[in-house]
CSV table of C-alpha atoms in Angstrom, one decimal:
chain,number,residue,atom,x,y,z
A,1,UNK,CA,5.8,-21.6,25.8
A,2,UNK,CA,3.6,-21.9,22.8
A,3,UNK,CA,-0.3,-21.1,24.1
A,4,UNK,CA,-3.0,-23.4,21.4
A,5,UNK,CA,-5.8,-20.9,21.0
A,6,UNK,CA,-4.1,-18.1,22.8
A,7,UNK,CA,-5.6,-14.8,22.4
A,8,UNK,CA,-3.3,-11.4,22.2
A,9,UNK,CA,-5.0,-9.0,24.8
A,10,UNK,CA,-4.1,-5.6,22.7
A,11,UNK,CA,-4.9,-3.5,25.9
A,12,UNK,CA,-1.7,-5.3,28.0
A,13,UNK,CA,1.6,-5.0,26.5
A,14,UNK,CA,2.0,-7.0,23.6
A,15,UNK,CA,6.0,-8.2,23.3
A,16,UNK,CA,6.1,-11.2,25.5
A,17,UNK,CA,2.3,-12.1,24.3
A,18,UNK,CA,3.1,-12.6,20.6
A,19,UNK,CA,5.3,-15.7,21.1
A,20,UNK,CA,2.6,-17.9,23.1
A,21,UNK,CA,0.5,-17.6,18.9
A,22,UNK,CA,2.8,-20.1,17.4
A,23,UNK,CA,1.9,-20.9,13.8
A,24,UNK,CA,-0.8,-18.5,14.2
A,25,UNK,CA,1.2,-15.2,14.6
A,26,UNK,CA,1.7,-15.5,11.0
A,27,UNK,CA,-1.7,-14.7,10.4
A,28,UNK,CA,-2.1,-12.5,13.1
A,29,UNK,CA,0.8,-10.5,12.3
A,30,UNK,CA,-0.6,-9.7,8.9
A,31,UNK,CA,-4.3,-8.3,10.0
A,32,UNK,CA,-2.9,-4.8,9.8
A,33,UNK,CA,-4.5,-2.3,12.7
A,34,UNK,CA,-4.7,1.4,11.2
A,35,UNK,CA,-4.2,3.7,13.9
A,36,UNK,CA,-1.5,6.2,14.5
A,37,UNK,CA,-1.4,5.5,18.0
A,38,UNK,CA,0.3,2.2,18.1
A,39,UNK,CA,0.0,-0.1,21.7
A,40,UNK,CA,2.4,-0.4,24.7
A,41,UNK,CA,5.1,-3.0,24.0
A,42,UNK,CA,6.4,-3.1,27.7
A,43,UNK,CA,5.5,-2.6,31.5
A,44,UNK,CA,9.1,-0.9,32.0
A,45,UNK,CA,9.4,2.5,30.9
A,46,UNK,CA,12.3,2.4,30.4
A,47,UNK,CA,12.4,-0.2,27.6
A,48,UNK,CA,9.3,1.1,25.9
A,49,UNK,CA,10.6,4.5,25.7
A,50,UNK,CA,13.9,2.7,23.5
A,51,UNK,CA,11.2,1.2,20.9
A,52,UNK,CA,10.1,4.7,20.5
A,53,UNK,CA,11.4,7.2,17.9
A,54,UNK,CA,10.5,10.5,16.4
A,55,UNK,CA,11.0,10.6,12.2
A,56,UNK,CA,13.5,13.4,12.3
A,57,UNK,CA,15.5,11.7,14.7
A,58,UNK,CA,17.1,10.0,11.7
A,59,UNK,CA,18.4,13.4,9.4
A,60,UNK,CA,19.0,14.5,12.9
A,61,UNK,CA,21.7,12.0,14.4
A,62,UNK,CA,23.0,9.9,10.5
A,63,UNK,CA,23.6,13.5,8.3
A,64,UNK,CA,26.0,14.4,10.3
A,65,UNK,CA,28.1,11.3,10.4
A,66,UNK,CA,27.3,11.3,6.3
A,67,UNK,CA,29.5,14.5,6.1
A,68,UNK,CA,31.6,13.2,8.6
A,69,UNK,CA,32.7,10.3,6.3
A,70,UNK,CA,33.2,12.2,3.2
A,71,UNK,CA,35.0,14.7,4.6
A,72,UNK,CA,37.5,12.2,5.9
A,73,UNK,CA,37.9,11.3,2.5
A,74,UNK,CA,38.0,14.0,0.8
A,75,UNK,CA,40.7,14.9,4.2
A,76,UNK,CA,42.6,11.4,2.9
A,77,UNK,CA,43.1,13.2,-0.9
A,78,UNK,CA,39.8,12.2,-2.6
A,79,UNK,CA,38.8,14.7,-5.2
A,80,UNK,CA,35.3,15.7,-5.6
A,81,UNK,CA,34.6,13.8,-8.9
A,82,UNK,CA,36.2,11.1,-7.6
A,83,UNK,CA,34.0,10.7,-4.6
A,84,UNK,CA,31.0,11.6,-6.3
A,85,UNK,CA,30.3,8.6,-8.1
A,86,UNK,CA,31.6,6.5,-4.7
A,87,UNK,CA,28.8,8.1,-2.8
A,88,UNK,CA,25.8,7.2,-5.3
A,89,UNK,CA,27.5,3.8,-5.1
A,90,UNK,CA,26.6,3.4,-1.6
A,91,UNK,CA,23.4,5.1,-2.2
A,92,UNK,CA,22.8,2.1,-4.8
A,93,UNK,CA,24.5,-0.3,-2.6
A,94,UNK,CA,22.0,0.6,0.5
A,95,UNK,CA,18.8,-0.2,-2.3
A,96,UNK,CA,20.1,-3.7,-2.5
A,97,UNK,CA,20.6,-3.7,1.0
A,98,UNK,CA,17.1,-2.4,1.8
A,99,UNK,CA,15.1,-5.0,-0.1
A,100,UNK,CA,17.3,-7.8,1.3
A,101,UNK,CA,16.7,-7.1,4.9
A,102,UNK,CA,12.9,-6.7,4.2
A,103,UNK,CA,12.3,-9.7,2.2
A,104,UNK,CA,14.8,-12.1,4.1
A,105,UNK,CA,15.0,-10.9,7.7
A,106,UNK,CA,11.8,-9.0,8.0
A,107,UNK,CA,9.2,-11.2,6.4
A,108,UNK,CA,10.8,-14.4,7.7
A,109,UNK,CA,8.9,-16.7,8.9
A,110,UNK,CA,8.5,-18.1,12.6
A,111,UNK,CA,6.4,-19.9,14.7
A,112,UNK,CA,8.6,-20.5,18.2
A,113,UNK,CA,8.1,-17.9,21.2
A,114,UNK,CA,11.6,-16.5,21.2
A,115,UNK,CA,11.3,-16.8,16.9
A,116,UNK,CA,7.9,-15.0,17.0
A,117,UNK,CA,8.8,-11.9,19.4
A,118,UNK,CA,11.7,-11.5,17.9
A,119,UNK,CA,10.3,-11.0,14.4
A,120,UNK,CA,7.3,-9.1,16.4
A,121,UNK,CA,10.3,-6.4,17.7
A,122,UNK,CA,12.1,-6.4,14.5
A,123,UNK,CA,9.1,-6.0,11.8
A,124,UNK,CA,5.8,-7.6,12.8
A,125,UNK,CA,5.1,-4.4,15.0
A,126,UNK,CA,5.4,-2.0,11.5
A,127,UNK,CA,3.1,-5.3,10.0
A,128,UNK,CA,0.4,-5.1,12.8
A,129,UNK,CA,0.0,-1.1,13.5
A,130,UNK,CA,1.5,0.0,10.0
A,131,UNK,CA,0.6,3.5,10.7
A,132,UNK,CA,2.1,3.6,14.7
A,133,UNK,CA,4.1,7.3,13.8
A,134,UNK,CA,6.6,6.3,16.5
A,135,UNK,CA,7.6,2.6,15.7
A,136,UNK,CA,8.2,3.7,11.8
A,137,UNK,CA,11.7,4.6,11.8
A,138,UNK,CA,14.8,2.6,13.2
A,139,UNK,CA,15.4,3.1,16.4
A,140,UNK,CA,19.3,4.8,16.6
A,141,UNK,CA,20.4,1.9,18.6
A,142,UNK,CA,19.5,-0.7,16.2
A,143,UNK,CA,21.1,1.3,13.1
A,144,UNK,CA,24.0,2.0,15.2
A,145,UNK,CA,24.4,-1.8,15.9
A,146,UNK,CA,24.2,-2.5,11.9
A,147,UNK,CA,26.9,0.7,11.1
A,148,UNK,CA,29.5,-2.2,12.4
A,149,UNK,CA,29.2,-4.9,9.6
A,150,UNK,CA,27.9,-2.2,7.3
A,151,UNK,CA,31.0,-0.3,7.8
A,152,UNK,CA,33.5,-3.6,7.6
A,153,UNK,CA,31.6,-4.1,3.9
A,154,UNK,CA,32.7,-0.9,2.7
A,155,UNK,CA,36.5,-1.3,4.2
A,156,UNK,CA,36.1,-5.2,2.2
A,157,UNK,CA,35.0,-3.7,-1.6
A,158,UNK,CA,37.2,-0.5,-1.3
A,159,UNK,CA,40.2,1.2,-0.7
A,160,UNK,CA,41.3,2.5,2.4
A,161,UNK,CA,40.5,6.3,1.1
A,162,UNK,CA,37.1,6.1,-0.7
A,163,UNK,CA,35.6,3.5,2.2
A,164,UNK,CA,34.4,6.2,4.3
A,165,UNK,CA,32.5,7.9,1.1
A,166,UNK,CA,31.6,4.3,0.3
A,167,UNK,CA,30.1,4.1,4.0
A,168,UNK,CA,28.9,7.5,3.9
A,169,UNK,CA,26.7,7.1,0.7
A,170,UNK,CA,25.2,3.8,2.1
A,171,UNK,CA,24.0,6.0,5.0
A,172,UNK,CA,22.7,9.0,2.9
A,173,UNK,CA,20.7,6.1,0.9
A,174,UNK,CA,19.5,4.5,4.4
A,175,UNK,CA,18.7,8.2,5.7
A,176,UNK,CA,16.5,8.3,2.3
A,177,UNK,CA,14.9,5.2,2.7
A,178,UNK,CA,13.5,5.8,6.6
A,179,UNK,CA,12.5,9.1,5.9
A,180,UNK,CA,10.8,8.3,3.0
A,181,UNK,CA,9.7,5.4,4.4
A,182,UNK,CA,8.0,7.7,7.2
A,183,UNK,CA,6.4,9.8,4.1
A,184,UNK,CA,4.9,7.2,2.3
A,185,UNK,CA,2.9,6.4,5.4
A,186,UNK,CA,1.9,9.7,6.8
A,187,UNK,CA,2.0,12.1,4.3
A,188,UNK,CA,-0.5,12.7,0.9
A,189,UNK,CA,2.0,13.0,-2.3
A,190,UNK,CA,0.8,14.8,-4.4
A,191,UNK,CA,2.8,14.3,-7.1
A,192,UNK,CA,2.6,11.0,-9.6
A,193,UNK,CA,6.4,9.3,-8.9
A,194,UNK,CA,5.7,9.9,-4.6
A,195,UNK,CA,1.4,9.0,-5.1
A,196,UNK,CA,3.0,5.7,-6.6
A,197,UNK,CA,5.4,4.5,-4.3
A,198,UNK,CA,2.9,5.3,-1.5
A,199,UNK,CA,0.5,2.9,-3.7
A,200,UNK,CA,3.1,0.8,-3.9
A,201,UNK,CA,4.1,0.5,-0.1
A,202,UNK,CA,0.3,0.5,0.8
A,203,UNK,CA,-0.2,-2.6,-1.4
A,204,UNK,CA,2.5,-4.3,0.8
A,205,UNK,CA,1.0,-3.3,4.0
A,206,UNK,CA,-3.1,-4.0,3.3
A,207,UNK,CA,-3.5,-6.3,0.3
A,208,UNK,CA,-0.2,-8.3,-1.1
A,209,UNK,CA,2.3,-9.1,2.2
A,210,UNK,CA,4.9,-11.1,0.3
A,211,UNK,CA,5.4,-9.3,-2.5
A,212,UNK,CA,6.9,-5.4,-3.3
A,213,UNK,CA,9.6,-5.2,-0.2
A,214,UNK,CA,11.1,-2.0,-2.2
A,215,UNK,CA,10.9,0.8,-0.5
A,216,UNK,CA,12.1,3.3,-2.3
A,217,UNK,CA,12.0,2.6,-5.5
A,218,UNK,CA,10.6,-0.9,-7.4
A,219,UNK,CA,14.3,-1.6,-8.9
A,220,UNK,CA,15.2,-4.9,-6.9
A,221,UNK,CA,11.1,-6.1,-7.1
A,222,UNK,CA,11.6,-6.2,-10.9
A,223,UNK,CA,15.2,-8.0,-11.1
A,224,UNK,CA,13.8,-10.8,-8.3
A,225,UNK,CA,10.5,-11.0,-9.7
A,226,UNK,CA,8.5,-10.1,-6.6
A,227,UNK,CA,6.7,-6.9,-8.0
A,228,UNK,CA,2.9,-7.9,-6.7
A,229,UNK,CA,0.3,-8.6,-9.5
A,230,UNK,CA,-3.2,-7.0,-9.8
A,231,UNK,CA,-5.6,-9.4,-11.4
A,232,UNK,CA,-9.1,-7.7,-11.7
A,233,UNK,CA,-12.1,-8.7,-9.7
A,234,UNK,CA,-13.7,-11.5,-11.8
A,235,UNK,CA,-17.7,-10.8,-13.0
A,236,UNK,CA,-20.3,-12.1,-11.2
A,237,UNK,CA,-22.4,-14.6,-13.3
């Protein structure tokens, strides 16, 4: 199904185009398009209205179920300085979990048609039209797919009472991360720590692909040793 020299048209819908590039939707994947207004993914309606998703969708629909989960243990005779520290351990928990999807699962590399629209769905959509305002966020289908393993995680490493704080702090930290994710891209910090991680992000997206999948903060980057590194121009002679 592989196309040699196939061309994507950008003014057809784009999902079951990617996977005829083969080795070449590497490349193509990382020749970033800045526009807000991203392309159409489907013909059906239907389906492209699922890859589409407001920013405050995410506060809007995971908050709730944060408080949800600590109140049912704080409901199972948690105390409040005992779930404190459980919460910011998900919180931390979710930053580990944040650079491993992005550098193993979304930067993966494929070159089969199923391999190369899947990838395309996933993250080489965010990689193509980094600045598409409604394909930033995870859609609520996707992250309510993950909630299943994430939650059987925090049922693994805790007890029976703290697991829903456990749970609940993992999804205050991935709350943080899409929302701040959505910020980096579309708003102008102002202030040095939130004008540095958009640096940071931007580097990612326009100049160094495979390097700097943290998000939120660089913590992960510097324990694996993929924080990108800025050589300066050399002089001319």
């Amino acid at each position: 199904m592989v196309a040699q020299g196939f061309t994507v048209d950008l003014t057809k819908p784009l999902v079951f185009q990617v996977g005829h590039l083969g080795e070449d939707y590497e490349e193509w994947v990382h020749q970033p398009i800045a526009t807000k207004e991203g392309p159409r993914f489907f013909q059906s309606d239907f389906w492209e209205f699922l890859t589409l998703t407001v920013w405050w969708a995410v506060p809007v629909i995971w908050l709730p179920v944060v408080v949800w989960c600590i109140s049912k243990s704080v409901s199972m005779g948690c105390s409040l300085p005992e779930i404190v520290p459980v919460v910011a351990m998900g919180i931390f928990i979710w930053t580990f979990i944040e650079y491993f999807l992005h550098r193993f699962v979304f930067h993966i590399k494929t070159k089969s048609y199923w391999g190369n629209t899947l990838h395309y769905l996933i993250h080489g959509c965010h990689h193509k039209h980094p600045m598409d305002h409604l394909r930033l966020v995870f859609p609520p289908t996707a992250t309510a797919i993950l909630c299943f393993p994430f939650w059987n995680i925090a049922k693994a490493i805790s007890t029976t009472s703290t697991a829903p704080a456990l749970f609940g702090g993992g999804m205050l930290g991935y709350v943080m991360y899409d929302v701040t994710h959505y910020y980096l891209h579309h708003a102008q910090p102002t202030r040095p720590v939130t004008k540095n991680l958009k640096k940071y992000h931007l580097n990612h997206h326009f100049r160094i692909q495979d390097k700097g999948f943290g998000i939120t903060s660089s913590l992960w980057d510097i324990v694996f040793g993929t924080v990108p590194t800025t050589k300066a121009p050399k002089k001319q002679q």
